[in-house]
XYZ file of C-alpha atoms in Angstrom:
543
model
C 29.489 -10.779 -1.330
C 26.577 -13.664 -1.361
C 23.153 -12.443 -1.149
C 21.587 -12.854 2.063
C 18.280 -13.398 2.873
C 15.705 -12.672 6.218
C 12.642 -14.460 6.590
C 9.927 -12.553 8.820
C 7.720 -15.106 10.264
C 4.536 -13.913 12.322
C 2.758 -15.940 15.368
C 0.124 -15.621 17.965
C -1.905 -13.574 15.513
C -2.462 -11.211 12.539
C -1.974 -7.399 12.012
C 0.951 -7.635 14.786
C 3.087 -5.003 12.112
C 5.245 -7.863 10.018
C 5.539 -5.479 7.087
C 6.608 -2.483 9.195
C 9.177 -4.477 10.981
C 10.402 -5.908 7.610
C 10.184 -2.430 5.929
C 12.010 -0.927 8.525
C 15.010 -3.093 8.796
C 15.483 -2.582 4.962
C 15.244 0.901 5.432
C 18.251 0.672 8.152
C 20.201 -1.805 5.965
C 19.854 0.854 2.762
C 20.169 3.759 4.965
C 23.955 1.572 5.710
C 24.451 1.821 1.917
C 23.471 -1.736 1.020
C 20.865 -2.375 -1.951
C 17.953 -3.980 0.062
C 14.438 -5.243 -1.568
C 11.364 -7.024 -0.069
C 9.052 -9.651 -0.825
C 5.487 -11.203 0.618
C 4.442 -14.196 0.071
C 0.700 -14.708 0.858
C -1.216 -18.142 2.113
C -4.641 -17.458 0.293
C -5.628 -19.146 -3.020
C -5.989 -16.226 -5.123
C -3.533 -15.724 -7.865
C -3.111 -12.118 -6.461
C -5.290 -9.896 -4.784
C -7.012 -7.910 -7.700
C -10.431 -9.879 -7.549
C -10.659 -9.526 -3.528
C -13.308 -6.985 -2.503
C -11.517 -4.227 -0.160
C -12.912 -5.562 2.735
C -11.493 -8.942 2.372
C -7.840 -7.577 2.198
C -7.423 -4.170 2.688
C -6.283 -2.338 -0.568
C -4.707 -3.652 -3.974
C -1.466 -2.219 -4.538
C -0.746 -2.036 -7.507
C 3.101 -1.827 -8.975
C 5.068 0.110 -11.778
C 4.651 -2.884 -14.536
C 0.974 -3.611 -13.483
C 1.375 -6.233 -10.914
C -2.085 -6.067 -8.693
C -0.428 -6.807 -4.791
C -0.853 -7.497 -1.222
C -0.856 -3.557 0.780
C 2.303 -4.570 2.646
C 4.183 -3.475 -0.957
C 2.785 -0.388 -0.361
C 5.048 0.060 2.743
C 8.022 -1.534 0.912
C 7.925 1.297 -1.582
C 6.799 4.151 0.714
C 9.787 3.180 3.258
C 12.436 2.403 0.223
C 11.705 4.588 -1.731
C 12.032 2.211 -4.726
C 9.927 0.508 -6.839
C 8.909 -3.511 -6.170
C 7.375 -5.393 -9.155
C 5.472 -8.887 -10.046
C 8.488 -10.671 -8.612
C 7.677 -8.918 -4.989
C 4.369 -11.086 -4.415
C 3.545 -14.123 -4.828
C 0.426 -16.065 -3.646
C -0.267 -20.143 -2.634
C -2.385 -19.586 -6.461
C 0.386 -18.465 -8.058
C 3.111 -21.036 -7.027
C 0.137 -23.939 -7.786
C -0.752 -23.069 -11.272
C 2.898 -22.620 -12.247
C 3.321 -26.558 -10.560
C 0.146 -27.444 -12.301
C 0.719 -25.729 -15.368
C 4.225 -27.866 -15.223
C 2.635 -31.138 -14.738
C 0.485 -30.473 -17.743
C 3.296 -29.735 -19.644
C 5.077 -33.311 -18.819
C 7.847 -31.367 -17.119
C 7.646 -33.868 -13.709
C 8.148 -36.703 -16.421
C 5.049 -38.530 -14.904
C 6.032 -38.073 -11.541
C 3.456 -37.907 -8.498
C 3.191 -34.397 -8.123
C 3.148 -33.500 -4.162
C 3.271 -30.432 -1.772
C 6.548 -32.046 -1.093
C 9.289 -31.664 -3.112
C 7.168 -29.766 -5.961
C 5.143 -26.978 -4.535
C 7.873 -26.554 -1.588
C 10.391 -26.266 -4.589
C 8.447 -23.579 -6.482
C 8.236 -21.736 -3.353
C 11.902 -22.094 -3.181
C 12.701 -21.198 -6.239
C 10.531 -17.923 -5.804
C 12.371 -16.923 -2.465
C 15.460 -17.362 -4.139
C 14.985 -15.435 -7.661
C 15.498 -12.050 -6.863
C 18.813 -12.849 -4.919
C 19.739 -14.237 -8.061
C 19.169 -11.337 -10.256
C 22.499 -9.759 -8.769
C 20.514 -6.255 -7.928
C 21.011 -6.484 -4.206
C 22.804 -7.011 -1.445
C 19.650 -8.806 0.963
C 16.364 -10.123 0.369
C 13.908 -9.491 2.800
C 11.108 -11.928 2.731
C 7.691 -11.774 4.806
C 5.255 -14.815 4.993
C 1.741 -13.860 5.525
C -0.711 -15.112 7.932
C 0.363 -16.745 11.537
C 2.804 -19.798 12.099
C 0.058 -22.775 13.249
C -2.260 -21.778 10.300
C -2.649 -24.824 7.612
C -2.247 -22.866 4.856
C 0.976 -21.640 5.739
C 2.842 -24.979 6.241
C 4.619 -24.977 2.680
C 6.027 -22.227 3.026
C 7.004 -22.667 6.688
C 8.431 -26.026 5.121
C 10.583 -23.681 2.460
C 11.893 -21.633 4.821
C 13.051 -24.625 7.215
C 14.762 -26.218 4.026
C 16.614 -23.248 3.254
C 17.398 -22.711 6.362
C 19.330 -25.841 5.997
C 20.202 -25.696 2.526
C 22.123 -22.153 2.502
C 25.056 -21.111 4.444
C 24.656 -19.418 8.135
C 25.722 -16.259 7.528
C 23.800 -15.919 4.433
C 19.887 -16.963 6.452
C 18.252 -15.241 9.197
C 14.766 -15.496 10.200
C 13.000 -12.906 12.166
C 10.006 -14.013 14.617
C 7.279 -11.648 15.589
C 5.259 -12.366 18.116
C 2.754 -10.957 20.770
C 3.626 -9.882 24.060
C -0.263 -9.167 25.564
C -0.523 -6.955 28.556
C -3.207 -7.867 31.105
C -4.340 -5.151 32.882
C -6.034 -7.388 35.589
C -2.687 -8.918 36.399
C -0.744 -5.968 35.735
C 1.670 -8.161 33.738
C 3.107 -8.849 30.583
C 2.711 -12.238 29.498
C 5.172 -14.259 27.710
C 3.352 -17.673 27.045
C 1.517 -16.607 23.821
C 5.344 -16.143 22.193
C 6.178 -19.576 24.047
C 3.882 -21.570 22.421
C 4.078 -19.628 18.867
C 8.205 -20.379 19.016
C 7.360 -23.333 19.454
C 5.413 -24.461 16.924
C 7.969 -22.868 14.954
C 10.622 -24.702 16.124
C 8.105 -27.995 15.697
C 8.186 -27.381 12.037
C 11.630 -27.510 12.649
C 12.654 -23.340 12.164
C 14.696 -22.439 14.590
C 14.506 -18.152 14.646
C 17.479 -16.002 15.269
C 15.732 -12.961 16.672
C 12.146 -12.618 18.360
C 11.027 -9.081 18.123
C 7.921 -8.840 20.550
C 4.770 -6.418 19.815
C 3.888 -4.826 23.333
C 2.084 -1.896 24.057
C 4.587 -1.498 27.473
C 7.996 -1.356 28.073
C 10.066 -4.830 27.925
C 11.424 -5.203 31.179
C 15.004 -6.861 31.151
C 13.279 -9.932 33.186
C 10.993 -10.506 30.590
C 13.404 -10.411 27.742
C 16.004 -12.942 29.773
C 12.730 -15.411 30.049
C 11.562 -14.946 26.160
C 15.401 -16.157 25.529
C 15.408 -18.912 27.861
C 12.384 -20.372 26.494
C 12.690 -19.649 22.932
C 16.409 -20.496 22.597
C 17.690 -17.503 21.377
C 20.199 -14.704 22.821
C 19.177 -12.153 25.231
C 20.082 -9.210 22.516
C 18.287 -10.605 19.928
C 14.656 -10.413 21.883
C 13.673 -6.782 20.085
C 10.736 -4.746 21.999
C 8.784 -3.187 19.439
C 6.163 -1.022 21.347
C 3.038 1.119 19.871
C 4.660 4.074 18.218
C 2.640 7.507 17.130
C 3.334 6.955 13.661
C 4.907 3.694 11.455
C 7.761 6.208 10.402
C 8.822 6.153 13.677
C 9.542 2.243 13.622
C 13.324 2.647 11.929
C 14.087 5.050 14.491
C 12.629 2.659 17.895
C 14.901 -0.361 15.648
C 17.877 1.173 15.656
C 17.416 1.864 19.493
C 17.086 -1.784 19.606
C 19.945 -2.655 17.618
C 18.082 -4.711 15.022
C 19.430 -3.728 12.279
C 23.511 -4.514 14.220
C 22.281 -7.861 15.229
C 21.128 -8.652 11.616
C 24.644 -7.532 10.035
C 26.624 -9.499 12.331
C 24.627 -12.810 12.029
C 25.567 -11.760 8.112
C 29.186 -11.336 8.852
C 28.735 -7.884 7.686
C 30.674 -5.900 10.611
C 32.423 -3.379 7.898
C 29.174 -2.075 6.555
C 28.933 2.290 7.945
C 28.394 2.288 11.525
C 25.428 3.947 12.040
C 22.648 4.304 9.367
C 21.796 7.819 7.383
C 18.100 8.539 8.308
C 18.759 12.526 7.826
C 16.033 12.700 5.487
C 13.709 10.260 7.462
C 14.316 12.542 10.907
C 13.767 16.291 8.776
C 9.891 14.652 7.551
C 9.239 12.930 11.225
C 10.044 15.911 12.363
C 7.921 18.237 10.518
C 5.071 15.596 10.675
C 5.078 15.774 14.915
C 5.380 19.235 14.473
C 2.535 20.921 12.190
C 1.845 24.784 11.866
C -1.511 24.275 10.469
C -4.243 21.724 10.399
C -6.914 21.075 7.762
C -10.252 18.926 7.542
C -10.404 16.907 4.183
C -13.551 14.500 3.684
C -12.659 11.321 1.793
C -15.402 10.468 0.745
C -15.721 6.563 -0.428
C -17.841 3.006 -0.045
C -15.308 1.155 2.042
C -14.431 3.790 4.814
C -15.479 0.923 7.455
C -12.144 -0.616 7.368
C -8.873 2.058 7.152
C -6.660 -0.263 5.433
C -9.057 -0.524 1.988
C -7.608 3.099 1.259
C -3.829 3.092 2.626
C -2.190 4.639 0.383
C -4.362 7.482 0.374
C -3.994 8.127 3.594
C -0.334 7.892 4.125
C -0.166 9.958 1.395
C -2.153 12.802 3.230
C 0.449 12.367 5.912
C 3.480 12.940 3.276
C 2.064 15.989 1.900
C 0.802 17.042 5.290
C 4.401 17.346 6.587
C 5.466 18.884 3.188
C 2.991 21.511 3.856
C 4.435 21.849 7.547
C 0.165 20.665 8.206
C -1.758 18.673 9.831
C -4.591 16.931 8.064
C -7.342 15.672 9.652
C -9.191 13.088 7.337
C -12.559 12.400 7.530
C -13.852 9.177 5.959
C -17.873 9.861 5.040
C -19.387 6.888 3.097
C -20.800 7.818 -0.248
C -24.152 5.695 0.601
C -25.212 7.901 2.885
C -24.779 11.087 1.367
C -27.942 12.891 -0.323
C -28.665 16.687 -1.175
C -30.252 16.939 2.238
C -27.356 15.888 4.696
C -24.277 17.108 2.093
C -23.933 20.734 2.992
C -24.433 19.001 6.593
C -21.332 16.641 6.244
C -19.152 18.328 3.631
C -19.412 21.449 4.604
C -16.909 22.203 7.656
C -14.501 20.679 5.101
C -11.440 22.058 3.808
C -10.663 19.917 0.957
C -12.969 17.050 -0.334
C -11.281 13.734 -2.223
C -13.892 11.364 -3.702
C -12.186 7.949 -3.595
C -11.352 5.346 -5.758
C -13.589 2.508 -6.090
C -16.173 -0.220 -7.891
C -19.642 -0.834 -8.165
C -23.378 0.748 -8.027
C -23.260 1.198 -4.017
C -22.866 4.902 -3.033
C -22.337 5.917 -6.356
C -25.013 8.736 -6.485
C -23.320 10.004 -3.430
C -20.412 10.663 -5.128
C -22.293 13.033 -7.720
C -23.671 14.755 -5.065
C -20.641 15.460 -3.127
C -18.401 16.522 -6.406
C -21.527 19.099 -7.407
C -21.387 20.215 -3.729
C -17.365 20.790 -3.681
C -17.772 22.129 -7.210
C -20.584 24.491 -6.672
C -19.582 25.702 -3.491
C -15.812 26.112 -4.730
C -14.155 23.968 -1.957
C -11.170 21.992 -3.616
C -11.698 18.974 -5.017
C -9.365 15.853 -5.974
C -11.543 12.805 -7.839
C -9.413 9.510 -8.272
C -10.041 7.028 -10.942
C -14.025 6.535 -10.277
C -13.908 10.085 -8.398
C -13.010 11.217 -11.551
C -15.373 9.620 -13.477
C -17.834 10.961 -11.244
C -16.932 14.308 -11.571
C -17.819 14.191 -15.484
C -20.579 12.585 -14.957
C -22.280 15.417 -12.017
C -20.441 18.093 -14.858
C -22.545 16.235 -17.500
C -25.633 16.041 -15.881
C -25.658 19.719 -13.988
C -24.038 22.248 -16.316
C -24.578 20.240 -19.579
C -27.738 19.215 -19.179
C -27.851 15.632 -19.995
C -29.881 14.328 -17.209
C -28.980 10.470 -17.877
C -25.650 10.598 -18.668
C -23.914 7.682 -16.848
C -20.883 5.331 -17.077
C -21.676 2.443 -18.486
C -20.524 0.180 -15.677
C -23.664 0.964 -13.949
C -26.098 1.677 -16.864
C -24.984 0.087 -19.669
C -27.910 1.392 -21.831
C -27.883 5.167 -20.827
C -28.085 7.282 -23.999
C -24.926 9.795 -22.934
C -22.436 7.200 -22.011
C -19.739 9.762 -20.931
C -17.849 7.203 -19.107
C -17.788 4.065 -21.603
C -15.516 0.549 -20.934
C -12.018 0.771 -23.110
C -12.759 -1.159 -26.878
C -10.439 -3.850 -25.572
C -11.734 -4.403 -22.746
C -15.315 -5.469 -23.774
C -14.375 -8.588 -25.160
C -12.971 -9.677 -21.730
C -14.730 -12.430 -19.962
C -11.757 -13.007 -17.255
C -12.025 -10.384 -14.368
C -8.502 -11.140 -12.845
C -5.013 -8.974 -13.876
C -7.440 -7.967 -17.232
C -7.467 -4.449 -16.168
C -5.886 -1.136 -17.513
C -3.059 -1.743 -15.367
C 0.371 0.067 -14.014
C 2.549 2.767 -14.937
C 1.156 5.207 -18.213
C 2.459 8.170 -19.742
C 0.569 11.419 -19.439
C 1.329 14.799 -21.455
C -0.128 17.864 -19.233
C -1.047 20.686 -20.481
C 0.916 23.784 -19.322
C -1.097 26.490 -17.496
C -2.738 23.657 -15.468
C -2.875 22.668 -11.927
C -1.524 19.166 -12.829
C 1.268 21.470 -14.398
C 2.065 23.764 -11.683
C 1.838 20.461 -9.060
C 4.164 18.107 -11.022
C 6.552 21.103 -12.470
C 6.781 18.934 -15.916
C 4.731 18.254 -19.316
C 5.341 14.497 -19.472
C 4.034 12.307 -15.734
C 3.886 8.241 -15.484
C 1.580 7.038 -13.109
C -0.308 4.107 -12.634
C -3.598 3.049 -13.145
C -6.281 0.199 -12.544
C -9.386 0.288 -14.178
C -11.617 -0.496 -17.389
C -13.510 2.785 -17.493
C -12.485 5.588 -19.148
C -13.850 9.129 -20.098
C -15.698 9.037 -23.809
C -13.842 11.132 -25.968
C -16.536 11.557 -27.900
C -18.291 14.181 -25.418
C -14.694 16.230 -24.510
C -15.689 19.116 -26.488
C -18.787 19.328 -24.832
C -17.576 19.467 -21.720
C -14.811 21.376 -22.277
C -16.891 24.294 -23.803
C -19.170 23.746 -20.720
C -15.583 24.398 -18.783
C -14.580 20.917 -17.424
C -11.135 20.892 -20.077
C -8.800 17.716 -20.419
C -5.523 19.137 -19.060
C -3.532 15.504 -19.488
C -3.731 12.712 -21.865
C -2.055 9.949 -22.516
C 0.801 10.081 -24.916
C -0.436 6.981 -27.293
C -3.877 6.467 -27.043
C -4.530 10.028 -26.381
C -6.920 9.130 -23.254
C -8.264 11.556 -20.733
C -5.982 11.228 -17.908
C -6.623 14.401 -16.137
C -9.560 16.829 -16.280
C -9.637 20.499 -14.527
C -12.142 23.252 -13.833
C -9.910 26.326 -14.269
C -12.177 28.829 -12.974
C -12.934 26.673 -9.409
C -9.868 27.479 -7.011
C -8.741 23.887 -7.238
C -10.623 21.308 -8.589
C -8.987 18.053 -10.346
C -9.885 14.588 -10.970
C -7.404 11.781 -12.722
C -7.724 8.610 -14.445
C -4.863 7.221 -12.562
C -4.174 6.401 -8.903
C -1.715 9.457 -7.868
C -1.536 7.504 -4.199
C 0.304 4.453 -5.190
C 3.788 6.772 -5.846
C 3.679 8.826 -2.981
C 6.748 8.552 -0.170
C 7.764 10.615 2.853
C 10.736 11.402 0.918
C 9.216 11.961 -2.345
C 5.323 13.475 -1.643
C 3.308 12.703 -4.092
C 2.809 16.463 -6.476
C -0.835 16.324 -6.441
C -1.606 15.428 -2.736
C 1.069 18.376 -2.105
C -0.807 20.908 -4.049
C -3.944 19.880 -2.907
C -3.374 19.968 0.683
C -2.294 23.660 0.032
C -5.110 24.442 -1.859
C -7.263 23.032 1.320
C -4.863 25.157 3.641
C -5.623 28.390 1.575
C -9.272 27.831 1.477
C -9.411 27.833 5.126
C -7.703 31.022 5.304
C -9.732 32.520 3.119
C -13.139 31.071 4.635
C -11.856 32.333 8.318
C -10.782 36.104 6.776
C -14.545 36.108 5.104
C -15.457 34.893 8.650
C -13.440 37.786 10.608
């Protein structure tokens, strides 16, 4: 069997869900027993999104062999349940320093270099190479940003050539559009999806489906004029209305038949009849229907925006339904946290997560909401700078050293307990320069890290420069903050533990990035439980 290959185009504007409706269909088509990936390609300049501040982009994913990646592969993986890599995203930067990097090379052999053939070729070639690889069955491929915007004409451009260039059972391209209701009128309105097919169809892309983002029902009316207008087939106009949850997107797509549609423009009519979501229907079901609740504080600099710490939040929702609980997340920013307001704020809290994160701003808040979780024995989970907060309040309040500091914010402080790596402080070059992607990790057994991840030996992936000084580890150990995992070469604090607080843990790495609704993430698990128990404890004190 060829490969074949879906392109998700998006119109009318942003944030209408192409990643969901991309990560869904692959989960239907694996769920069918066929071996599915996904890949984004992004409009913006960058080379990849590891130098973009939070805010900009949401999150930076990061992949098993260090890749630094648009969010969307976060939702690949989580609905998969396999791992993407560098091949999975590519950026406008990317594909024009490879062509530029070519040119310099002679490889054009003096050609004029142009958007068209060269750059529309790279992108091409970059659509095509996983296909190629012989690993799977379809490529799914999402283009970022909105059909009309001026950055995105290449790779309209590729799409429309391949379109042409590869056989018809072998392309499909998906359209998602907006389907605005306005309440005034009390109608749905079709002419946004009119004039975003086509512009599509201007750039000469003809799509095979339309699936239409509407927050009410499609009536058949409507669907019969989005066909008539956009020149496809009445079946293959998809309603794909506000769910509860994005796990519930495979399930509302198999209602519509995507996932049928898609196989028979393929030719693929033998493939199982209807798709195995067993797994996918026992975690929706225990996530609609919690026992318990909890209150966990995350407690981080870019809480404004709710996609800057994704991962971390659907991976409360996978250990939530593990833990037959639901968990209510409160994002506090760390800037305006002091020793006045933090019993105030933290204090109704089951659970409290310091965040991930870069920079001066709120950092103070930090170390004053890991003393308060540690001193008033609420569980605790620091990640990567929570971590490296945590040593630093453990430095300061129980050791005694009053200036102790990482170095990325005082780089003169006389107990640098959190120092930049020795290879890293020759780097001028900010971008993909990072400790980056999956690490081993020995734990210690005895530990929570032991008891969460039921194994000595852990890989998970990291992105940072910091790291804890080994030089002050027996200190702090003595002091009763003890290095519980370590990685296996350089012999690096990975994970540190106070075993005398009911449950408090920070790590080097980013536990997050790993963490599916089929696979919960160990840590997130155990935490969530230790959150669940403190409540019952703090209500029996209460009673």
């Amino acid at each position: 069997m060829s490969t074949k290959y879906v392109f998700v185009l998006g119109g009318v504007t942003s944030s209408l869900g192409k990643g969901i409706i991309s990560a869904s269909l692959a989960k239907l088509l694996q769920a069918r027993g066929l071996s599915v990936t996904i890949q984004k390609f992004d409009p913006y300049i960058n080379v990849d999104p590891g130098t973009l501040n939070p805010y900009e982009h949401g999150e930076c994913y990061v992949t098993e062999d260090g890749a630094e990646t648009d969010l969307d592969l976060g939702h690949y993986e989580r609905f998969l349940n396999v791992h993407t890599s560098k091949a999975n995203n590519i950026t406008t930067g990317r594909i024009y320093r490879t062509v530029i990097d070519k040119e310099r090379e002679g490889a054009y052999l003096g050609k004029t270099v142009q958007v068209i053939p060269h750059i529309t070729d790279e992108i091409k070639r970059r659509m095509l190479l996983l296909g190629k690889s012989g690993k799977y069955d379809v490529v799914i491929t999402e283009l970022g940003g909105t059909v009309g915007d001026i950055e995105s004409l290449p790779f309209v451009e590729a799409v429309r050539q391949l379109q042409w260039e590869l056989p018809d059972e072998d392309c499909l391209v998906i359209h998602l559009t907006l389907v605005p209701y306005l309440s005034a009128a009390k109608e749905l309105k079709t002419k946004p999806t009119q004039h975003s097919v086509r512009m599509l169809q201007q750039n000469g892309v003809h799509p095979d489906i339309i699936v239409c983002r509407t927050e009410h029902t499609l009536p058949a009316e409507i669907r019969r004029k989005v066909a008539q207008f956009c020149n496809v087939r009445p079946n293959c106009v998809i309603e794909s209305i506000d769910a509860k949850s994005i796990y519930e997107v495979p399930l509302m797509m198999v209602k519509e038949k995507l996932d049928e549609i898609v196989l028979k423009k393929f030719q693929l009519d033998a493939i199982a009849k209807e798709p195995d979501l067993t797994k996918w229907k026992i975690f929706l079901e225990k996530l609609y229907n919690p026992k318990y609740s909890v209150n966990i504080a995350l407690v981080g600099k870019y809480v404004e925006l709710q996609d800057s710490y994704k991962s971390i939040l659907e991976s409360f929702i996978h250990a939530g339904a593990q833990n037959e609980c639901k968990v209510n997340v409160h994002s506090l920013h760390s800037e305006y946290i002091n020793d006045s307001n933090v019993a105030e704020k933290l204090g109704s809290m089951d659970g409290i997560l310091v965040a991930p994160g870069f920079g001066e701003r709120g950092i103070e808040g930090k170390i004053t909401a890991v003393k308060f979780a540690r001193e008033s024995g609420i569980p605790f989970l620091g990640i990567c700078l929570g971590l490296q907060m945590a040593v630093v309040e453990f430095s300061r309040n129980v050791l005694g050293m009053e200036d102790a500091m990482t170095t990325e914010i005082r780089p003169n402080t006389k107990n640098p307990v959190i120092d930049l790596m020795e290879d890293q402080k020759s780097m001028t070059i900010k971008g993909g320069t990072m400790r980056l992607g999956a690490y081993s990790c020995k734990i210690k057994e005895g530990s929570i890290a032991y008891s969460s991840y039921k194994t000595a030996e852990i890989f998970e992936r990291h992105r940072h420069r910091y790291e804890v000084n080994n030089i002050y580890i027996d200190a702090l150990e003595q002091g009763g903050l003890v290095a519980t995992g370590r990685n296996t070469e350089t012999g690096l604090v990975e994970i540190m533990e106070i075993p005398k607080h009911p449950y408090f843990v920070g790590v080097q790495f980013h536990p997050e990035l790993k963490s599916t609704p089929e696979n919960p993430q160990p840590l997130f698990v155990s935490f969530v439980n230790a959150a669940l128990k403190h409540k019952n404890e703090s209500h029996s004190k209460e009673a």
